Structures are given as C-alpha cells and as structure tokens.
Amino acid sequence: MRDETPNSWEARAETNSFYGFTDLPSVHERGTVVLTHGEGPYVFDVHGGRYLDANSGLWNMVAGFDHPGMAAAAKAQYDKFPGYHAFFGRMSDQTVMLSEKLVEVSPFERGKVFYTNSGSEANDTMVKMLWFLGAAEGHTEKRKILTRKNGYHGVTVVSASMTGKPYNSVFGLPLDGFIHLTCPHYWREGQAGETEAEFTARLAKELEDTIAAEGAETIAGFFAEPVMGAGGVIPPSDGYFQAIAPILKKHGIPLIADEVICGFGRTGGVWGCETYDFMPDAIISSKNLTAGYFPMGAVILGPELSDRLQAASEAIEEFPHGFTASGHPVGSAIALKAIDLILNGDDDSGPLIENVRRMTPIFEQHMARLGEHPHIGEIRGKGLMGALEAVQDKATKTPWPGDLSVSERIANTCTDHGLICRPLGQSIVLCPPFIITESQMAEMFEKLERALTQVFDGLTA
Ligand SMILES: *Cc1c(COP(=O)(O)O)cnc(C)c1O
C-alpha cells in the first residue's frame, strides 16, 4: 500500500531521512514502508498493512515485537535507574549481573566482558584490544587482521575493513593490514571435481600459506562468523573450523567468533561455536543479546585473553577505551531478561531456544520443498537461518543477469503479499523470530512460494 499525497508518511520519510543499505530508486518507486508497531512476528505499517517479518527485523527481534516480559524488564529498570556509565571504576548492579551471566553461559570456564552499543563497535573494540596487547607485550608489529570474503563484521572503519564485501571500496576501505581469505562456501567456491573435504583442505592450506607469507608475528587475530549471515547465510564447509583452529593455535593467532547473529540460539546451539564444535579465544555478541530491545554489544574474552588484557591494562594503568553508554543499566537488564527468555523461558513462553530446535526440522522441510524449484540453485542454512539462491540455470549454477535484480523482485513481491524477507546477492534470506509457530512458518513459505512462482514465471514467459 502506498499513499502518493505530498504530506504522506512515504513522502515525509524521503524528504528528511537517509536510509541505510537501501536501493534508492526502488524506494522512490515503491515508497518507504513506515511501521508503527508489532505483534508476535508481525509488524504493521501506517496504513494498517500487516507483514510477517521473516527476518526478525535485522536478525535480532528474536522474541517478537511485543513480548510483555521484555517490555516489563525495560520499564522496571527505567523506573529504578535509567542510565549510567561503566567508566572510572563505576558500574551498575545490572551490568555486574550481566557479565556474570555472559561468562556463565559462554563456552569459557572463566572470562571477562566489555560492553559496546553495537556489533560493529564490539569488533572494533576487540581489534583495539589485540593491538593494545601487541603494544603492551612488545610486539608492535602484530596488527594484521584476517577475515573471509563475504564475512560481515559491521560498518565502522575497522569493522568495515574486516567485512569482506566489495561495496566498501567506495570508502577507500579496507585499511591496510586487513586480509580477506576465501569464503568457505563449497557450492559456489568449490572447483570442478573437488570434494568438500578437498575444498576445506585447500582453504586450510590458504590460511597456512597466508600466515607464512605475511609472517605470524604480524598477525593479531582471525575473525569468523560461525555461519556467515549478511554474506548470504553461508554455513562453513564440512570440517572447516576443525581444519583452521589448530593452524591458528600453532601460530599463536587468536580465533575470534563473531557470534552477533549466531549467538543465543539462532543455529540451535547457544553459540555457533557450540553448533560447529570449536573453541574460540573470544566471542563478539550483539543483536540477539537484547533480543533487539536495546542497542548493545559485548566482547566476551576467554581465560587467556582476559588474563593478558588484565595484565596489559594494569601495566599501563588503564585500558583507554569505552563508550558513554557501555554497560548501560537498562540495556543490561534487558539483556538479562532476553538471555533468560531464550535459555529458560517465562510464564508467557517456554525457552525460546527449545522452539528454535522444534521448528528447525519444519523450516528445513519447507526449504527442501522450495529447493526443488528449477530456478533455486541451492538451499542452505542452520537452525532458523536459511537462504535460497536463485539461478537462471540450475545445472551450471549460472546466476541471473544482475540487471534483472531477481532477489529484489522476489522480496518486493513478498512485501506485496505481506511477507518481509531480505534479498542478498541473488539469494533470499530467512531468519524468523524464535517465537514463530508452525502455522506462521507455513504462512511464510506459502507467501514466499507464491512470490517465487510469480517472479520466475514473469522472467521465463
Ligand atoms: C550485524 C552484524 C555486525 C554489526 O553489528 P551492528 O550492531 O550493526 O554494528 C557484526 N557482525 C555480524 C556477524 C553481524 O551480523
């Protein structure tokens, strides 16, 4: 639905607001979807239109858009102590409790937490920690950061440099010393005749060779999402983390798991590193951490990095870093509630992670059905995150010509049917809220299938 009058919400949005990551000609043509509220996994626009949000907002609104327990936790903390910082040896009681909880539910036997307002800032913070450690420990040359092509780590200058996407070249990024390795996507990156095991071995060798060429003493860390999210929902090839983790360990290079999407249940395990059975040296968390009810990120350091950062900070007297709202008491109270809901549930719902596990096979069955479509080349995913990749020719994996904007057409057609899903490259990404029911899941796939049929029929007619 779109109101074309000059003073409409659509016109007002375009007049005074910039958009993030938005195809502007398409918004100009279709109009901004201006939203007012939500119910469960649905959001509503200013005209009363209802959309099932198959992307949980931006992966993060896992408890849905009107969870009473989440709102109550926020309100109670606003009433009690609406804001404070975590500088100069002060910190709210909520922040103390949240750090205890994060270390308790982390894969680490002990550790320490540093707070930010976003995932980007958490990645920047982690890089500054690694650089700080290098300087404090007498290895000032230890500054290079390894990530993978298609990896998404955020938009601040450092986290954008870590992000392996071509669009960052418009900013003159990446900065020097940010090195992007091959994306572990076997379907797209595997060579003719190469088995998945051989592909994984080739990527491990690339890592070895890169470390040898750059010099292990110059590399500060390796960052990886367990399942790539904004790269198009790309699970690692079989045995990937088991192949690379020992190489990093041998060269003393910390492995940082960017769990901003995977963390807190998205893949079915509490952490992506749990689902894929590897032990990182630190975890980056955001998005699900507050179920999207507050902007917050966290760096969770395992025992070794905690001890080293503690020693380095004591030697220099402080770790000179922090954001005004780091460890915000309301954010901390909200995160405590979100974690409790995800892991334990409350009077309104059972543990949300249990629902993720219950819904995953149903999600996979629907995906498999759509995967039979002649123009769906690959279906992939883990837990309640998945992608369907559109192709012009299934046998040769030939993509559609870029100027057809196939995934955008599919997503726009879905929006017309009351379903929000996200085009990413030539794929459609689905990551519904953890509260989704079986019938809402059926509705999601029914609407998506209708859109796929309409768009592909239109292209091949
Ligand atoms: C979203 C995301 C980020 C960035 O988080 P922001 O809060 O948008 O800054 C970092 N890493 C991953 C894996 C993400 O999905």
XYZ file of C-alpha atoms and ligand atoms in Angstrom:
476
model
C 0.000 0.000 0.000
C 1.266 3.457 -0.794
C -0.021 6.943 -0.188
C 1.132 9.283 -3.000
C -0.032 12.575 -1.432
C 2.669 15.196 -0.721
C 2.263 15.026 3.041
C 2.111 11.233 3.245
C 4.356 9.238 5.577
C 6.146 7.966 2.487
C 6.903 11.472 1.215
C 7.914 12.716 4.669
C 10.276 9.773 5.133
C 12.030 10.516 1.856
C 12.254 14.264 2.474
C 14.109 14.212 5.766
C 15.692 10.805 6.317
C 18.692 8.972 4.954
C 18.385 5.223 4.593
C 20.987 2.578 5.398
C 21.780 -0.046 2.747
C 18.770 0.914 0.623
C 18.278 0.811 -3.124
C 17.061 4.391 -3.516
C 15.445 4.177 -6.988
C 13.406 1.231 -5.766
C 12.290 3.043 -2.608
C 11.429 6.078 -4.673
C 9.268 3.905 -6.890
C 7.662 1.752 -4.204
C 7.597 4.139 -1.251
C 9.031 3.667 2.229
C 7.306 1.114 4.426
C 6.664 3.209 7.545
C 5.993 0.941 10.518
C 4.131 1.666 13.709
C 4.059 -1.441 15.869
C 4.275 -5.192 16.003
C 2.521 -8.294 17.294
C 4.493 -11.502 17.730
C 6.420 -11.967 14.475
C 4.241 -9.427 12.585
C 4.818 -5.710 12.004
C 2.209 -3.139 10.899
C 2.554 -0.140 8.616
C 0.867 3.260 8.850
C -1.936 2.042 6.578
C -2.692 -0.955 8.777
C -0.899 -3.388 6.435
C 0.412 -6.450 8.262
C 3.689 -8.175 7.401
C 5.159 -11.389 8.717
C 8.771 -10.371 9.323
C 10.770 -13.386 8.191
C 13.979 -11.543 9.066
C 13.251 -10.773 12.742
C 13.873 -7.089 11.970
C 17.611 -7.342 11.256
C 18.103 -10.885 12.613
C 17.667 -9.588 16.150
C 13.989 -9.359 17.250
C 14.008 -12.995 18.246
C 11.316 -12.669 20.944
C 8.972 -10.919 18.528
C 7.753 -7.336 18.503
C 5.556 -7.153 21.603
C 6.938 -9.510 24.212
C 5.373 -8.437 27.525
C 8.252 -9.733 29.656
C 10.836 -7.811 27.647
C 8.911 -4.541 27.862
C 8.310 -5.055 31.600
C 12.029 -5.646 32.267
C 12.863 -2.442 30.395
C 10.220 -0.421 32.217
C 11.217 -1.680 35.648
C 14.835 -0.710 35.058
C 13.912 2.692 33.584
C 11.888 3.343 36.723
C 14.742 2.281 39.005
C 17.939 3.614 37.377
C 17.567 4.838 33.799
C 21.175 5.326 32.831
C 24.773 5.148 33.952
C 28.228 4.502 32.536
C 30.923 1.934 33.262
C 33.958 4.272 33.473
C 36.256 5.311 36.352
C 35.627 2.226 38.465
C 31.839 2.555 38.499
C 29.232 0.224 37.030
C 25.543 -0.574 37.570
C 24.439 -3.648 39.513
C 22.667 -4.877 36.350
C 25.957 -4.748 34.452
C 27.714 -6.786 37.160
C 24.979 -9.422 36.913
C 25.019 -9.450 33.128
C 28.783 -10.072 32.978
C 28.419 -12.958 35.426
C 25.628 -14.381 33.277
C 27.521 -13.968 29.995
C 30.592 -15.731 31.345
C 28.379 -18.465 32.848
C 26.619 -19.195 29.552
C 29.768 -18.746 27.438
C 31.847 -21.774 26.445
C 34.660 -20.386 28.659
C 35.355 -21.695 32.162
C 36.090 -18.085 33.154
C 36.414 -14.777 31.346
C 35.609 -11.066 31.250
C 33.189 -8.888 29.325
C 33.479 -5.411 27.763
C 30.328 -3.606 26.549
C 29.570 -1.526 23.465
C 26.415 -0.241 21.750
C 26.605 -2.368 18.623
C 28.245 -5.293 16.903
C 30.480 -3.003 14.833
C 31.789 -1.336 17.965
C 32.339 -4.711 19.602
C 34.508 -5.818 16.671
C 36.411 -2.508 16.735
C 36.863 -2.939 20.480
C 38.240 -6.454 20.004
C 40.729 -5.210 17.388
C 41.833 -2.405 19.725
C 42.281 -4.987 22.485
C 44.510 -7.079 20.206
C 46.543 -4.030 19.139
C 46.810 -2.915 22.771
C 48.061 -6.374 23.745
C 50.630 -6.304 20.941
C 51.942 -2.927 22.104
C 51.936 -3.843 25.798
C 53.664 -7.165 25.185
C 56.387 -5.662 22.964
C 55.021 -6.822 19.586
C 54.017 -3.552 17.960
C 54.155 -5.191 14.511
C 51.333 -7.596 15.488
C 48.475 -5.673 13.827
C 47.144 -7.524 10.786
C 43.632 -8.955 10.920
C 42.449 -11.980 8.947
C 38.802 -12.421 7.939
C 36.998 -14.043 4.985
C 35.445 -12.680 1.790
C 31.687 -12.262 2.269
C 32.193 -12.082 6.034
C 30.186 -9.267 7.632
C 31.553 -7.621 10.753
C 29.983 -4.169 10.673
C 30.311 -0.672 9.251
C 32.652 1.371 11.445
C 36.026 1.984 9.827
C 37.735 -1.055 11.330
C 34.780 -3.445 11.235
C 34.051 -2.373 7.634
C 37.695 -3.174 6.840
C 37.073 -6.635 8.291
C 33.877 -7.025 6.250
C 34.724 -8.836 3.012
C 32.294 -7.050 0.694
C 33.169 -5.077 -2.442
C 30.877 -2.152 -1.561
C 33.397 -0.859 0.982
C 35.722 0.243 -1.830
C 33.586 3.412 -2.186
C 35.042 4.443 1.178
C 38.626 3.591 0.208
C 38.427 0.577 2.546
C 39.708 -1.828 3.720
C 42.509 -0.162 5.653
C 45.957 -1.679 5.143
C 46.573 -4.902 7.017
C 43.047 -6.334 6.716
C 43.325 -9.556 4.738
C 40.345 -11.449 3.326
C 40.617 -15.202 2.767
C 38.374 -17.409 0.643
C 34.732 -17.729 1.674
C 34.103 -21.319 2.863
C 31.123 -21.772 0.535
C 31.639 -25.124 -1.153
C 28.687 -24.849 -3.592
C 29.990 -21.575 -5.076
C 33.749 -21.680 -4.393
C 34.479 -25.387 -4.847
C 36.430 -26.169 -8.018
C 35.365 -28.674 -10.679
C 35.889 -32.204 -9.383
C 36.897 -31.022 -5.907
C 35.276 -32.868 -2.994
C 34.078 -30.900 0.023
C 36.926 -32.376 2.101
C 39.451 -31.283 -0.532
C 37.871 -27.816 -0.589
C 38.215 -27.495 3.195
C 41.836 -28.689 2.967
C 42.540 -26.098 0.259
C 41.195 -23.316 2.497
C 43.307 -24.564 5.407
C 46.363 -24.513 3.155
C 45.497 -20.980 2.016
C 45.494 -19.946 5.678
C 48.892 -21.633 6.285
C 50.349 -20.009 3.170
C 48.969 -16.581 4.092
C 50.425 -16.803 7.591
C 53.787 -17.854 6.130
C 53.771 -15.043 3.549
C 52.677 -12.310 5.987
C 54.633 -13.572 8.989
C 52.787 -14.975 12.014
C 54.423 -12.288 14.173
C 52.485 -9.597 12.218
C 49.008 -11.146 12.615
C 46.897 -10.026 15.586
C 43.818 -12.173 15.070
C 41.431 -14.138 12.870
C 37.715 -13.267 12.994
C 34.953 -15.522 11.672
C 31.197 -15.825 11.892
C 30.335 -19.499 12.593
C 27.646 -19.184 9.888
C 28.079 -16.110 7.693
C 24.928 -14.030 7.987
C 24.902 -10.921 5.808
C 27.165 -12.724 3.339
C 24.055 -14.741 2.424
C 23.662 -17.346 5.214
C 26.716 -19.434 4.435
C 27.466 -22.348 6.748
C 31.125 -23.401 6.736
C 32.197 -26.341 4.609
C 32.461 -29.658 6.467
C 35.327 -29.693 8.946
C 36.257 -26.050 8.272
C 36.736 -24.901 11.861
C 38.409 -28.191 12.817
C 40.895 -27.581 9.984
C 41.725 -23.933 10.679
C 41.619 -23.765 14.503
C 44.797 -25.862 15.025
C 46.691 -23.780 12.442
C 45.793 -20.558 14.241
C 46.683 -22.109 17.599
C 50.067 -23.310 16.333
C 50.917 -19.749 15.263
C 49.533 -18.090 18.410
C 46.806 -16.242 16.481
C 43.592 -15.727 18.485
C 40.396 -17.080 16.889
C 37.524 -14.659 17.471
C 33.993 -15.947 16.878
C 31.736 -13.146 15.635
C 28.527 -14.522 17.135
C 26.462 -11.373 16.561
C 23.882 -13.388 14.592
C 24.619 -16.977 15.648
C 24.909 -16.296 19.391
C 21.975 -17.033 21.684
C 20.270 -19.744 19.774
C 19.960 -18.901 16.096
C 21.727 -22.096 14.956
C 20.093 -24.313 17.595
C 23.068 -24.284 19.977
C 23.546 -21.416 22.419
C 26.575 -20.382 20.337
C 27.548 -21.061 16.742
C 30.908 -22.328 18.009
C 28.961 -24.895 20.056
C 26.944 -25.963 16.987
C 30.178 -26.298 14.974
C 32.201 -27.699 17.874
C 35.176 -25.370 18.118
C 36.604 -23.281 20.949
C 37.290 -19.617 20.163
C 39.520 -17.302 22.221
C 36.820 -14.634 22.393
C 33.212 -14.082 21.358
C 31.589 -10.993 19.852
C 27.894 -10.700 20.746
C 25.122 -8.231 19.851
C 21.735 -8.419 18.062
C 20.095 -11.350 19.940
C 21.893 -10.310 23.140
C 18.998 -7.944 23.918
C 16.512 -9.596 21.530
C 16.728 -6.257 19.688
C 15.066 -4.340 22.541
C 18.186 -2.219 23.218
C 21.323 -1.376 21.239
C 24.118 -3.301 22.927
C 27.191 -5.304 22.020
C 29.643 -7.284 24.102
C 33.163 -8.652 23.777
C 33.476 -11.808 25.874
C 37.110 -12.782 26.407
C 38.086 -16.334 27.326
C 40.575 -17.026 30.132
C 43.824 -16.424 28.268
C 42.879 -13.129 26.623
C 41.231 -11.965 29.870
C 44.448 -12.552 31.803
C 46.604 -10.891 29.174
C 44.329 -7.851 28.849
C 44.180 -7.553 32.634
C 47.996 -7.635 32.883
C 48.461 -5.191 29.986
C 45.873 -2.780 31.409
C 47.485 -2.897 34.847
C 50.911 -2.211 33.323
C 49.569 0.882 31.516
C 47.148 1.647 34.413
C 44.056 1.519 32.235
C 42.543 0.228 29.002
C 41.853 3.635 27.440
C 38.613 2.765 25.666
C 34.860 2.764 26.346
C 31.594 4.245 25.141
C 29.380 6.598 27.155
C 26.614 4.003 27.210
C 28.858 0.906 27.611
C 27.167 -1.448 30.060
C 24.018 0.696 30.207
C 21.856 -0.435 33.148
C 18.657 -0.608 31.080
C 20.445 -2.475 28.294
C 21.931 -4.827 30.869
C 18.540 -5.506 32.483
C 17.031 -6.118 29.050
C 19.882 -8.462 28.065
C 19.459 -10.418 31.316
C 15.760 -10.840 30.508
C 16.455 -11.780 26.864
C 19.019 -14.402 27.861
C 16.653 -15.799 30.474
C 13.817 -15.991 27.938
C 15.987 -17.666 25.319
C 17.506 -20.213 27.684
C 14.776 -20.696 30.317
C 11.531 -19.105 29.115
C 8.962 -17.424 31.365
C 5.228 -17.544 32.197
C 4.349 -16.486 28.643
C 6.638 -18.864 26.763
C 8.952 -21.849 27.156
C 12.680 -21.477 26.419
C 12.862 -19.793 23.011
C 15.845 -21.944 22.083
C 13.624 -25.008 22.501
C 11.256 -23.557 19.931
C 14.180 -22.953 17.570
C 15.083 -26.637 17.878
C 11.448 -27.730 17.475
C 10.864 -25.528 14.416
C 14.168 -26.287 12.658
C 13.097 -29.588 11.021
C 9.858 -27.939 9.851
C 11.829 -24.996 8.459
C 14.171 -27.436 6.707
C 11.263 -29.403 5.156
C 9.759 -26.233 3.705
C 13.197 -25.149 2.429
C 13.777 -28.527 0.817
C 10.425 -28.285 -0.960
C 11.252 -24.869 -2.424
C 14.736 -26.145 -3.262
C 13.169 -28.414 -5.867
C 12.204 -25.391 -7.914
C 14.131 -25.302 -11.229
C 15.360 -21.782 -10.518
C 16.532 -22.371 -6.963
C 20.157 -23.454 -7.232
C 20.983 -24.013 -3.591
C 19.190 -24.032 -0.266
C 21.421 -23.687 2.756
C 21.305 -22.778 6.413
C 21.487 -23.907 10.005
C 18.852 -23.768 12.722
C 16.410 -20.958 11.984
C 18.573 -19.154 9.416
C 18.420 -20.070 5.770
C 18.891 -18.841 2.230
C 17.528 -19.855 -1.146
C 19.807 -18.936 -4.030
C 18.138 -18.065 -7.324
C 19.833 -19.243 -10.528
C 18.991 -18.972 -14.180
C 20.357 -22.454 -14.840
C 20.446 -24.998 -12.073
C 22.885 -27.483 -13.642
C 25.566 -24.904 -14.417
C 24.753 -22.704 -11.353
C 24.546 -19.734 -13.743
C 23.185 -16.670 -11.942
C 20.536 -14.399 -13.404
C 21.848 -11.283 -15.148
C 22.492 -8.724 -12.398
C 20.354 -6.039 -14.025
C 17.242 -8.192 -13.541
C 17.589 -7.741 -9.738
C 15.918 -11.100 -9.262
C 16.166 -11.339 -5.480
C 14.914 -7.752 -5.089
C 11.918 -8.592 -7.298
C 11.162 -11.631 -5.175
C 11.475 -9.674 -1.943
C 9.294 -6.840 -3.286
C 6.645 -9.328 -4.413
C 6.763 -10.909 -0.952
C 6.224 -7.479 0.604
C 3.143 -7.058 -1.596
C 1.892 -10.369 -0.151
C 2.569 -9.274 3.446
C 5.893 -11.007 3.971
C 9.163 -9.250 4.719
C 12.228 -11.159 3.605
C 15.629 -9.985 2.535
C 17.370 -10.121 -0.829
C 21.117 -10.703 -0.510
C 23.046 -11.065 -3.729
C 20.852 -13.468 -5.696
C 19.545 -15.191 -2.607
C 16.570 -14.693 -0.343
C 17.366 -14.817 3.342
C 15.001 -16.115 6.010
C 15.628 -15.865 9.765
C 12.281 -15.776 11.536
C 11.857 -14.825 15.191
C 12.422 -17.678 17.656
C 8.746 -17.452 18.716
C 7.453 -18.449 15.283
C 4.733 -21.125 15.267
C 4.194 -23.947 12.815
C 1.264 -22.185 11.141
C 3.188 -18.907 10.842
C 6.029 -20.904 9.283
C 3.568 -22.359 6.768
C 2.290 -18.842 6.013
C 5.857 -17.610 5.470
C 6.691 -20.325 2.947
C 3.315 -20.153 1.227
C 3.824 -16.420 0.575
C 7.413 -16.913 -0.489
C 6.492 -19.729 -2.866
C 3.768 -17.602 -4.440
C 6.274 -14.780 -4.989
C 8.916 -17.129 -6.416
C 6.453 -18.585 -8.889
C 5.213 -15.148 -9.943
C 8.708 -13.732 -10.459
C 10.209 -16.748 -12.228
C 7.112 -17.150 -14.431
C 7.468 -13.476 -15.356
C 11.146 -13.882 -16.244
C 10.768 -17.022 -18.297
C 7.482 -16.124 -20.053
C 25.099 -7.108 12.316
C 26.461 -7.665 12.473
C 27.526 -6.896 12.955
C 27.394 -5.426 13.179
O 26.510 -5.111 14.184
P 25.866 -3.623 14.237
O 25.119 -3.640 15.532
O 25.015 -3.447 13.040
O 27.010 -2.673 14.272
C 28.731 -7.518 13.186
N 28.897 -8.825 12.949
C 27.913 -9.603 12.474
C 28.154 -11.055 12.275
C 26.663 -9.036 12.200
O 25.682 -9.793 11.694
